[in-house]
Amino acid sequence: MASQPRASLEGRRLLLGVTGSIAAYKAAELIRLFKKAGAEVQVIMTPDATRFITPLTLGTLSEREVLVELFPENEPGSWTKHVHLGRWADLAVVAPATAQTLARLAHGFCDTMLAATLLSARCPVLLCPAMDHDMYHHPATQQNLEQLRRYGYEILPPEFGELASGLTGDGRLPDPERIVAHVAALLERQASLAGKHVLVTAGPTREMIDPVRCLTNPSTGTMGFALARAAARRGAHVTLISGPTLLPTPSGVTRINVTSAQEMYEATLQHAATADFIFMAAAVADYTPVQTAPSKLKKSADELVLRLRRTPDILAELGRRRRPDQVLVGFAMETDHAIANAREKLHRKNLDWIALNRLNEPGAGFGTGTNRLTLLHRSGLQEELPLLPKDEAAEVLLDRILAWQAQPAEP
Ligand SMILES: Cc1cc2nc3c(=O)[nH]c(=O)nc-3n(C[C@H](O)[C@H](O)[C@H](O)COP(=O)(O)O)c2cc1C
């Protein structure tokens, strides 16, 4: 996300979680900058964080009592405070976030005031990991971060540089100015699809040959699920029509499961009429067997000829039926003449945007956590995005579409 020099956080309510990292001292400056930008800040520290910086310092800067204990001795009636705080805040940020706190949150543990508050929070949560290079790159930490992304947490990755251990590597907490700019940008995104209906298709389809065999493709649905999650986080009402995949339903999303291209066609057309934005990220089969055998085919002959027929073209049908105010976005996976083929599809199917996946590049395509997209708009605009985690690629795609929509219409 681009950094903004002087972010405004006027009237925003922020929860700041501080955990037991050597970078905890940076929380003091962070609070000062949040307050200067106009935010109210409620600090929650883990008990171990108080070994690094005192609640007195952070309480004085935030002008609010710092919360540490889940069971405070002198406040017997305060046990629901964590639930109220999670609803009070516009956004929660944990900076620095230790490996221990990431592990706690990734597994739903609720044994500190901070973890209990975040588990019940309804607001977006930004995690800013800070730790030693090897702790950060340990598969356990990376898997926890991946799980946290799937739960919808925002992650601001640490920077490369000099670490407290004296070593150099990844793990430095970004400067407080960068964290403040990131928080401001997240808050701006937060309501950008409020009141909108977003329809997303995702995953593969399965065309049954007989009861136990099918024609399908390697799509896992990750990109479509990332889009659904990102749209829901921005306040949209999201309908996700998913082919067979093991991915969990993103929170706040209405999921409809389908199997075949025909089922996806019917479910998509049923929900498309009310949609403001349609993202067709599913990898839909183009052909289906003319006949599905009622029982398992026996391997008797040396050759088996399958007769296939075309499935309905969902995108083309949406392009024909679209309302003028509807935004229609297709995805393309091309192996040859990628840009020319994607642009031709964009016009032939009457789309606004097409996101081209590069199948042949490392880190891009089916079943990867990352993607390298090229965005093409019907106006001729073309943008190559860098290799990004699919969640971030989804955010950038939404940012670009909304920025385009916000432009004044041509006279
Ligand atoms: C001097 C010192 C510095 C530490 N710095 C970090 C750190 O930067 N990141 C981290 O993940 N853990 C760090 N730790 C380990 C955590 O403090 C420890 O895992 C603690 O239990 C974290 O608990 P919390 O997440 O509840 O605050 C450090 C420990 C010590 C003794």
Short mmCIF file of C-alpha atoms and ligand atoms in Angstrom, two decimals:
data_model
loop_
_atom_site.label_atom_id
_atom_site.label_comp_id
_atom_site.label_asym_id
_atom_site.label_seq_id
_atom_site.Cartn_x
_atom_site.Cartn_y
_atom_site.Cartn_z
CA MET A 1 0.00 0.00 0.00
CA ALA A 2 1.37 3.45 -0.85
CA SER A 3 2.42 5.42 2.20
CA GLN A 4 0.72 8.73 2.89
CA PRO A 5 2.80 11.50 4.46
CA ARG A 6 0.30 13.13 6.86
CA ALA A 7 -2.56 10.76 7.53
CA SER A 8 -5.74 12.04 9.13
CA LEU A 9 -7.29 9.84 11.79
CA GLU A 10 -9.65 12.52 13.09
CA GLY A 11 -12.23 11.03 15.46
CA ARG A 12 -11.06 7.44 14.85
CA ARG A 13 -11.01 5.00 17.75
CA LEU A 14 -7.98 2.75 17.78
CA LEU A 15 -7.01 -0.17 19.95
CA LEU A 16 -3.26 -0.58 20.17
CA GLY A 17 -2.01 -3.98 21.29
CA VAL A 18 1.59 -4.03 22.51
CA THR A 19 3.41 -7.33 23.07
CA GLY A 20 6.72 -8.50 24.52
CA SER A 21 9.15 -7.57 21.76
CA ILE A 22 12.27 -5.46 22.05
CA ALA A 23 10.51 -3.13 19.57
CA ALA A 24 7.82 -2.34 22.17
CA TYR A 25 9.54 1.03 22.80
CA LYS A 26 8.30 2.13 19.34
CA ALA A 27 4.73 1.94 20.68
CA ALA A 28 5.36 5.20 22.53
CA GLU A 29 6.06 7.07 19.30
CA LEU A 30 3.19 5.29 17.58
CA ILE A 31 0.72 6.51 20.21
CA ARG A 32 2.07 10.06 19.87
CA LEU A 33 1.55 9.98 16.09
CA PHE A 34 -1.93 8.43 16.35
CA LYS A 35 -2.97 11.15 18.80
CA LYS A 36 -1.42 13.88 16.67
CA ALA A 37 -3.47 12.61 13.69
CA GLY A 38 -6.65 13.00 15.77
CA ALA A 39 -7.32 9.43 16.97
CA GLU A 40 -8.39 8.19 20.39
CA VAL A 41 -6.09 5.37 21.48
CA GLN A 42 -6.78 2.59 23.97
CA VAL A 43 -3.68 0.55 24.74
CA ILE A 44 -3.78 -3.11 25.74
CA MET A 45 -0.47 -4.69 26.74
CA THR A 46 0.35 -8.33 27.25
CA PRO A 47 1.84 -9.02 30.71
CA ASP A 48 5.22 -9.74 29.05
CA ALA A 49 5.12 -6.40 27.19
CA THR A 50 5.25 -4.62 30.58
CA ARG A 51 8.79 -6.01 30.99
CA PHE A 52 9.88 -3.93 27.98
CA ILE A 53 8.01 -0.63 28.48
CA THR A 54 5.82 0.50 31.36
CA PRO A 55 2.04 0.93 31.31
CA LEU A 56 2.74 4.29 32.98
CA THR A 57 4.54 5.57 29.85
CA LEU A 58 1.94 4.31 27.38
CA GLY A 59 -0.97 5.36 29.63
CA THR A 60 0.43 8.88 29.95
CA LEU A 61 0.89 9.24 26.18
CA SER A 62 -2.52 7.76 25.33
CA GLU A 63 -4.27 9.63 28.17
CA ARG A 64 -6.15 6.42 29.02
CA GLU A 65 -5.57 3.70 31.54
CA VAL A 66 -3.63 0.85 29.92
CA LEU A 67 -5.28 -2.57 30.20
CA VAL A 68 -3.11 -5.57 30.93
CA GLU A 69 -4.93 -8.08 33.11
CA LEU A 70 -7.80 -10.27 31.94
CA PHE A 71 -8.80 -10.70 35.60
CA PRO A 72 -7.98 -7.38 37.30
CA GLU A 73 -7.91 -7.75 41.12
CA ASN A 74 -9.71 -4.51 41.94
CA GLU A 75 -12.36 -4.51 39.21
CA PRO A 76 -14.50 -7.61 39.71
CA GLY A 77 -17.24 -6.40 37.33
CA SER A 78 -14.91 -5.77 34.38
CA TRP A 79 -14.87 -9.21 32.79
CA THR A 80 -16.82 -8.17 29.70
CA LYS A 81 -14.54 -5.23 28.95
CA HIS A 82 -12.78 -7.13 26.16
CA VAL A 83 -16.09 -7.58 24.30
CA HIS A 84 -17.02 -3.89 24.57
CA LEU A 85 -13.57 -2.76 23.47
CA GLY A 86 -13.73 -4.93 20.36
CA ARG A 87 -16.93 -3.14 19.37
CA TRP A 88 -15.77 0.32 20.44
CA ALA A 89 -12.78 0.38 18.10
CA ASP A 90 -12.78 1.33 14.40
CA LEU A 91 -9.56 -0.62 14.02
CA ALA A 92 -7.16 -2.61 16.19
CA VAL A 93 -3.43 -2.68 15.55
CA VAL A 94 -0.92 -4.91 17.28
CA ALA A 95 2.52 -3.35 17.03
CA PRO A 96 4.83 -5.00 17.73
CA ALA A 97 3.25 -8.46 17.42
CA THR A 98 5.45 -11.25 18.83
CA ALA A 99 5.66 -14.79 17.46
CA GLN A 100 3.93 -15.88 20.68
CA THR A 101 0.96 -13.54 20.20
CA LEU A 102 0.66 -14.52 16.51
CA ALA A 103 0.55 -18.19 17.56
CA ARG A 104 -2.09 -17.40 20.19
CA LEU A 105 -4.30 -15.57 17.69
CA ALA A 106 -3.82 -18.15 14.92
CA HIS A 107 -5.13 -20.85 17.26
CA GLY A 108 -7.89 -18.88 18.94
CA PHE A 109 -6.33 -18.82 22.42
CA CYS A 110 -7.89 -16.32 24.71
CA ASP A 111 -5.64 -16.23 27.77
CA THR A 112 -4.62 -12.56 27.79
CA MET A 113 -6.68 -9.39 27.75
CA LEU A 114 -5.31 -8.61 24.28
CA ALA A 115 -6.12 -12.03 22.77
CA ALA A 116 -9.61 -12.06 24.35
CA THR A 117 -10.33 -8.61 22.93
CA LEU A 118 -9.12 -9.48 19.44
CA LEU A 119 -11.04 -12.76 19.39
CA SER A 120 -14.28 -10.90 19.98
CA ALA A 121 -13.43 -7.82 17.89
CA ARG A 122 -15.60 -6.96 14.92
CA CYS A 123 -13.30 -4.26 13.60
CA PRO A 124 -10.41 -4.86 11.18
CA VAL A 125 -7.21 -5.96 12.94
CA LEU A 126 -3.74 -5.07 11.66
CA LEU A 127 -0.84 -7.20 12.90
CA CYS A 128 2.72 -5.85 12.67
CA PRO A 129 5.07 -8.78 13.39
CA ALA A 130 8.50 -7.95 14.82
CA MET A 131 11.05 -10.56 15.74
CA ASP A 132 14.37 -12.18 14.92
CA HIS A 133 14.88 -13.18 11.25
CA ASP A 134 14.83 -16.93 11.92
CA MET A 135 11.80 -16.73 14.21
CA TYR A 136 9.97 -14.88 11.44
CA HIS A 137 10.95 -17.37 8.76
CA HIS A 138 10.27 -20.47 10.88
CA PRO A 139 7.55 -22.54 9.19
CA ALA A 140 5.45 -22.37 12.38
CA THR A 141 5.39 -18.56 12.28
CA GLN A 142 4.79 -18.48 8.53
CA GLN A 143 1.95 -20.97 8.84
CA ASN A 144 0.43 -18.93 11.66
CA LEU A 145 0.59 -15.80 9.49
CA GLU A 146 -1.03 -17.67 6.62
CA GLN A 147 -3.81 -18.86 8.93
CA LEU A 148 -4.28 -15.33 10.29
CA ARG A 149 -4.60 -13.97 6.73
CA ARG A 150 -7.28 -16.57 6.05
CA TYR A 151 -9.12 -15.42 9.18
CA GLY A 152 -9.15 -11.91 7.70
CA TYR A 153 -6.38 -10.26 9.75
CA GLU A 154 -4.33 -7.65 7.91
CA ILE A 155 -0.58 -8.19 8.11
CA LEU A 156 2.04 -5.48 7.67
CA PRO A 157 5.21 -7.51 7.01
CA PRO A 158 8.34 -6.59 8.96
CA GLU A 159 11.24 -4.86 7.23
CA PHE A 160 14.75 -5.98 6.46
CA GLY A 161 17.43 -4.31 8.54
CA GLU A 162 19.46 -4.37 11.74
CA LEU A 163 17.82 -6.44 14.47
CA ALA A 164 18.11 -6.29 18.26
CA SER A 165 20.20 -9.48 18.22
CA GLY A 166 22.92 -7.60 16.33
CA LEU A 167 22.16 -9.66 13.22
CA THR A 168 20.76 -8.26 10.01
CA GLY A 169 17.66 -9.73 8.39
CA ASP A 170 13.87 -9.63 8.17
CA GLY A 171 11.96 -8.86 11.35
CA ARG A 172 12.26 -5.12 12.02
CA LEU A 173 9.07 -3.35 13.00
CA PRO A 174 8.37 -0.70 10.33
CA ASP A 175 8.78 2.90 11.46
CA PRO A 176 5.78 4.31 13.35
CA GLU A 177 5.11 6.76 10.46
CA ARG A 178 4.63 3.81 8.07
CA ILE A 179 2.32 2.05 10.49
CA VAL A 180 0.20 5.20 10.89
CA ALA A 181 -0.03 5.63 7.09
CA HIS A 182 -1.02 1.99 6.71
CA VAL A 183 -3.73 2.32 9.39
CA ALA A 184 -5.12 5.44 7.68
CA ALA A 185 -5.24 3.67 4.30
CA LEU A 186 -6.96 0.63 5.85
CA LEU A 187 -9.61 2.82 7.46
CA GLU A 188 -10.21 4.53 4.14
CA ARG A 189 -10.70 1.15 2.46
CA GLN A 190 -12.94 -0.10 5.25
CA ALA A 191 -16.21 1.40 4.07
CA SER A 192 -15.43 1.61 0.37
CA LEU A 193 -18.01 -1.05 -0.60
CA ALA A 194 -20.60 -0.37 2.10
CA GLY A 195 -24.12 -1.06 0.84
CA LYS A 196 -22.90 -2.77 -2.34
CA HIS A 197 -23.69 -6.31 -3.47
CA VAL A 198 -20.61 -8.12 -4.70
CA LEU A 199 -20.93 -11.45 -6.50
CA VAL A 200 -17.84 -13.65 -6.77
CA THR A 201 -17.42 -17.04 -8.40
CA ALA A 202 -14.46 -19.19 -7.38
CA GLY A 203 -12.86 -22.60 -7.67
CA PRO A 204 -13.08 -25.32 -10.28
CA THR A 205 -16.14 -27.12 -11.64
CA ARG A 206 -16.55 -30.87 -11.92
CA GLU A 207 -18.14 -32.49 -14.96
CA MET A 208 -19.03 -36.07 -14.09
CA ILE A 209 -18.12 -38.82 -16.58
CA ASP A 210 -19.60 -41.51 -14.35
CA PRO A 211 -20.40 -41.52 -10.59
CA VAL A 212 -16.69 -41.74 -9.65
CA ARG A 213 -14.79 -39.87 -12.38
CA CYS A 214 -14.89 -36.30 -13.56
CA LEU A 215 -13.34 -33.63 -15.79
CA THR A 216 -11.99 -30.79 -13.67
CA ASN A 217 -8.98 -28.44 -13.37
CA PRO A 218 -6.38 -27.55 -10.70
CA SER A 219 -8.07 -24.33 -9.49
CA THR A 220 -8.22 -24.17 -5.68
CA GLY A 221 -10.44 -21.08 -5.43
CA THR A 222 -7.84 -19.08 -3.48
CA MET A 223 -8.04 -15.93 -5.63
CA GLY A 224 -11.85 -15.81 -5.63
CA PHE A 225 -12.02 -16.43 -1.89
CA ALA A 226 -9.45 -13.64 -1.35
CA LEU A 227 -11.65 -11.28 -3.37
CA ALA A 228 -14.77 -12.28 -1.44
CA ARG A 229 -12.93 -11.74 1.86
CA ALA A 230 -11.56 -8.36 0.76
CA ALA A 231 -14.99 -7.16 -0.44
CA ALA A 232 -16.64 -8.26 2.83
CA ARG A 233 -13.99 -6.43 4.83
CA ARG A 234 -14.90 -3.28 2.89
CA GLY A 235 -18.51 -3.52 3.99
CA ALA A 236 -20.06 -5.24 0.92
CA HIS A 237 -22.79 -7.83 1.04
CA VAL A 238 -20.93 -10.69 -0.66
CA THR A 239 -22.34 -13.75 -2.43
CA LEU A 240 -19.66 -16.34 -3.17
CA ILE A 241 -20.55 -19.09 -5.61
CA SER A 242 -17.95 -21.77 -5.14
CA GLY A 243 -17.02 -24.91 -7.00
CA PRO A 244 -15.64 -27.86 -5.02
CA THR A 245 -12.82 -26.63 -2.73
CA LEU A 246 -11.75 -27.24 0.84
CA LEU A 247 -11.34 -23.53 1.64
CA PRO A 248 -13.27 -22.23 4.66
CA THR A 249 -15.96 -19.62 4.03
CA PRO A 250 -14.61 -16.10 4.71
CA SER A 251 -16.41 -14.41 7.57
CA GLY A 252 -19.37 -12.27 6.61
CA VAL A 253 -19.74 -13.97 3.20
CA THR A 254 -22.80 -15.90 1.94
CA ARG A 255 -21.53 -19.04 0.20
CA ILE A 256 -23.37 -21.13 -2.35
CA ASN A 257 -21.73 -24.44 -3.28
CA VAL A 258 -22.08 -25.80 -6.79
CA THR A 259 -20.40 -28.66 -8.65
CA SER A 260 -20.92 -28.44 -12.42
CA ALA A 261 -20.62 -25.59 -14.92
CA GLN A 262 -24.39 -25.79 -15.46
CA GLU A 263 -25.03 -25.35 -11.70
CA MET A 264 -22.59 -22.44 -11.60
CA TYR A 265 -24.36 -20.84 -14.55
CA GLU A 266 -27.77 -21.11 -12.88
CA ALA A 267 -26.62 -19.88 -9.44
CA THR A 268 -24.65 -16.98 -10.97
CA LEU A 269 -27.50 -15.74 -13.16
CA GLN A 270 -29.89 -16.01 -10.23
CA HIS A 271 -27.77 -13.62 -8.12
CA ALA A 272 -26.33 -11.39 -10.85
CA ALA A 273 -29.34 -9.15 -11.33
CA THR A 274 -28.90 -7.45 -7.93
CA ALA A 275 -25.11 -7.33 -8.00
CA ASP A 276 -23.19 -4.06 -8.28
CA PHE A 277 -19.87 -5.80 -8.89
CA ILE A 278 -19.36 -9.24 -10.42
CA PHE A 279 -16.02 -11.05 -10.27
CA MET A 280 -15.85 -14.24 -12.31
CA ALA A 281 -12.78 -15.88 -10.80
CA ALA A 282 -13.99 -19.48 -11.14
CA ALA A 283 -12.25 -21.83 -13.58
CA VAL A 284 -15.37 -23.14 -15.31
CA ALA A 285 -15.19 -26.19 -17.59
CA ASP A 286 -15.78 -25.30 -21.25
CA TYR A 287 -16.91 -28.84 -22.08
CA THR A 288 -18.94 -31.49 -20.32
CA PRO A 289 -19.63 -35.12 -21.28
CA VAL A 290 -22.65 -35.47 -23.59
CA GLN A 291 -23.78 -38.26 -21.29
CA THR A 292 -22.88 -39.12 -17.69
CA ALA A 293 -22.81 -42.88 -17.28
CA PRO A 294 -25.26 -43.94 -14.54
CA SER A 295 -22.80 -46.49 -13.11
CA LYS A 296 -19.01 -46.83 -13.03
CA LEU A 297 -17.51 -47.43 -16.48
CA LYS A 298 -15.61 -50.71 -16.69
CA LYS A 299 -12.10 -50.70 -18.17
CA SER A 300 -12.90 -53.21 -20.89
CA ALA A 301 -11.63 -51.60 -24.12
CA ASP A 302 -8.11 -50.25 -24.81
CA GLU A 303 -9.53 -46.91 -25.90
CA LEU A 304 -12.45 -44.92 -24.63
CA VAL A 305 -13.90 -42.04 -26.64
CA LEU A 306 -15.61 -39.34 -24.64
CA ARG A 307 -18.05 -37.10 -26.48
CA LEU A 308 -18.19 -33.60 -25.08
CA ARG A 309 -20.46 -30.64 -25.61
CA ARG A 310 -20.01 -26.94 -24.78
CA THR A 311 -21.13 -25.73 -21.36
CA PRO A 312 -23.06 -22.45 -21.17
CA ASP A 313 -20.77 -19.37 -21.35
CA ILE A 314 -21.53 -17.64 -18.03
CA LEU A 315 -19.41 -14.56 -18.65
CA ALA A 316 -20.81 -13.94 -22.13
CA GLU A 317 -24.35 -14.26 -20.77
CA LEU A 318 -23.59 -11.81 -17.95
CA GLY A 319 -22.12 -9.44 -20.53
CA ARG A 320 -25.36 -9.61 -22.54
CA ARG A 321 -27.63 -9.10 -19.52
CA ARG A 322 -25.58 -6.54 -17.61
CA ARG A 323 -27.02 -3.31 -16.26
CA PRO A 324 -25.12 -0.23 -17.44
CA ASP A 325 -24.14 0.58 -13.83
CA GLN A 326 -22.90 -2.93 -13.10
CA VAL A 327 -19.15 -3.58 -13.03
CA LEU A 328 -18.23 -6.87 -14.67
CA VAL A 329 -14.77 -8.35 -14.10
CA GLY A 330 -13.47 -11.51 -15.75
CA PHE A 331 -10.33 -13.52 -15.16
CA ALA A 332 -8.22 -15.06 -17.89
CA MET A 333 -5.59 -17.78 -17.74
CA GLU A 334 -3.70 -17.82 -21.03
CA THR A 335 -0.64 -19.74 -22.13
CA ASP A 336 -0.04 -18.08 -25.55
CA HIS A 337 -0.44 -14.48 -26.78
CA ALA A 338 -1.74 -13.76 -23.28
CA ILE A 339 -2.40 -10.01 -23.54
CA ALA A 340 -3.96 -10.15 -27.02
CA ASN A 341 -6.21 -13.07 -26.08
CA ALA A 342 -7.26 -11.46 -22.79
CA ARG A 343 -8.06 -8.16 -24.51
CA GLU A 344 -10.07 -9.93 -27.18
CA LYS A 345 -12.07 -11.75 -24.44
CA LEU A 346 -12.64 -8.45 -22.62
CA HIS A 347 -14.34 -6.90 -25.68
CA ARG A 348 -16.09 -10.01 -26.98
CA LYS A 349 -17.75 -10.64 -23.62
CA ASN A 350 -18.58 -6.99 -22.91
CA LEU A 351 -16.54 -6.78 -19.68
CA ASP A 352 -15.19 -3.71 -17.88
CA TRP A 353 -12.03 -5.35 -16.60
CA ILE A 354 -10.12 -8.53 -17.11
CA ALA A 355 -7.45 -9.82 -14.72
CA LEU A 356 -4.92 -11.92 -16.56
CA ASN A 357 -3.16 -14.69 -14.62
CA ARG A 358 0.32 -15.59 -15.77
CA LEU A 359 0.42 -19.39 -15.67
CA ASN A 360 4.05 -19.80 -16.70
CA GLU A 361 5.67 -17.53 -14.12
CA PRO A 362 7.04 -18.70 -10.76
CA GLY A 363 4.65 -17.99 -7.87
CA ALA A 364 1.68 -17.31 -10.15
CA GLY A 365 -1.30 -19.38 -11.24
CA PHE A 366 -3.09 -22.41 -9.79
CA GLY A 367 -2.72 -23.44 -6.16
CA THR A 368 -0.15 -20.81 -5.15
CA GLY A 369 -0.52 -18.29 -2.32
CA THR A 370 0.70 -15.54 -4.65
CA ASN A 371 -0.30 -14.17 -8.00
CA ARG A 372 1.03 -11.90 -10.71
CA LEU A 373 -1.90 -10.21 -12.40
CA THR A 374 -2.10 -7.95 -15.40
CA LEU A 375 -5.17 -5.71 -15.24
CA LEU A 376 -6.78 -4.66 -18.51
CA HIS A 377 -9.62 -2.14 -18.74
CA ARG A 378 -11.98 -1.71 -21.67
CA SER A 379 -10.58 1.82 -22.17
CA GLY A 380 -7.21 0.31 -23.12
CA LEU A 381 -5.60 0.91 -19.74
CA GLN A 382 -3.16 -1.84 -18.78
CA GLU A 383 -1.29 -2.36 -15.50
CA GLU A 384 1.13 -5.09 -14.52
CA LEU A 385 0.91 -5.84 -10.81
CA PRO A 386 3.97 -7.25 -9.03
CA LEU A 387 3.99 -10.75 -7.53
CA LEU A 388 1.69 -10.35 -4.50
CA PRO A 389 0.02 -12.58 -1.91
CA LYS A 390 -3.46 -13.27 -3.36
CA ASP A 391 -5.11 -11.33 -0.52
CA GLU A 392 -3.05 -8.27 -1.39
CA ALA A 393 -3.67 -8.76 -5.13
CA ALA A 394 -7.40 -8.78 -4.34
CA GLU A 395 -7.10 -5.50 -2.42
CA VAL A 396 -5.16 -3.83 -5.23
CA LEU A 397 -7.71 -5.02 -7.79
CA LEU A 398 -10.54 -3.54 -5.70
CA ASP A 399 -8.56 -0.31 -5.18
CA ARG A 400 -8.04 0.09 -8.94
CA ILE A 401 -11.68 -0.61 -9.81
CA LEU A 402 -13.01 1.77 -7.16
CA ALA A 403 -10.55 4.49 -8.17
CA TRP A 404 -11.73 4.15 -11.78
CA GLN A 405 -15.38 4.31 -10.68
CA ALA A 406 -14.70 7.45 -8.65
CA GLN A 407 -13.45 9.34 -11.71
CA PRO A 408 -15.90 11.88 -13.10
CA ALA A 409 -17.87 10.49 -16.07
CA GLU A 410 -16.86 11.69 -19.55
CA PRO A 411 -19.10 14.46 -20.86
C1 LIG B 1 15.14 -9.30 25.35
C2 LIG B 1 14.03 -10.04 24.67
C3 LIG B 1 13.57 -9.58 23.47
C4 LIG B 1 12.54 -10.25 22.80
N1 LIG B 1 12.11 -9.78 21.59
C5 LIG B 1 11.17 -10.46 20.92
C6 LIG B 1 10.71 -10.00 19.65
O1 LIG B 1 11.16 -8.98 19.12
N2 LIG B 1 9.76 -10.72 19.01
C7 LIG B 1 9.23 -11.86 19.54
O2 LIG B 1 8.40 -12.47 18.89
N3 LIG B 1 9.61 -12.30 20.76
C8 LIG B 1 10.56 -11.64 21.46
N4 LIG B 1 10.95 -12.09 22.70
C9 LIG B 1 10.27 -13.26 23.29
C10 LIG B 1 8.94 -12.82 23.89
O3 LIG B 1 9.13 -11.80 24.84
C11 LIG B 1 8.24 -14.02 24.56
O4 LIG B 1 7.92 -14.99 23.59
C12 LIG B 1 7.00 -13.59 25.30
O5 LIG B 1 6.46 -14.72 25.95
C13 LIG B 1 5.97 -12.95 24.38
O6 LIG B 1 4.71 -12.87 25.02
P1 LIG B 1 3.54 -11.93 24.53
O7 LIG B 1 3.31 -12.20 23.10
O8 LIG B 1 2.40 -12.37 25.38
O9 LIG B 1 3.94 -10.53 24.82
C14 LIG B 1 11.97 -11.41 23.38
C15 LIG B 1 12.44 -11.86 24.63
C16 LIG B 1 13.47 -11.19 25.26
C17 LIG B 1 13.96 -11.70 26.57
#
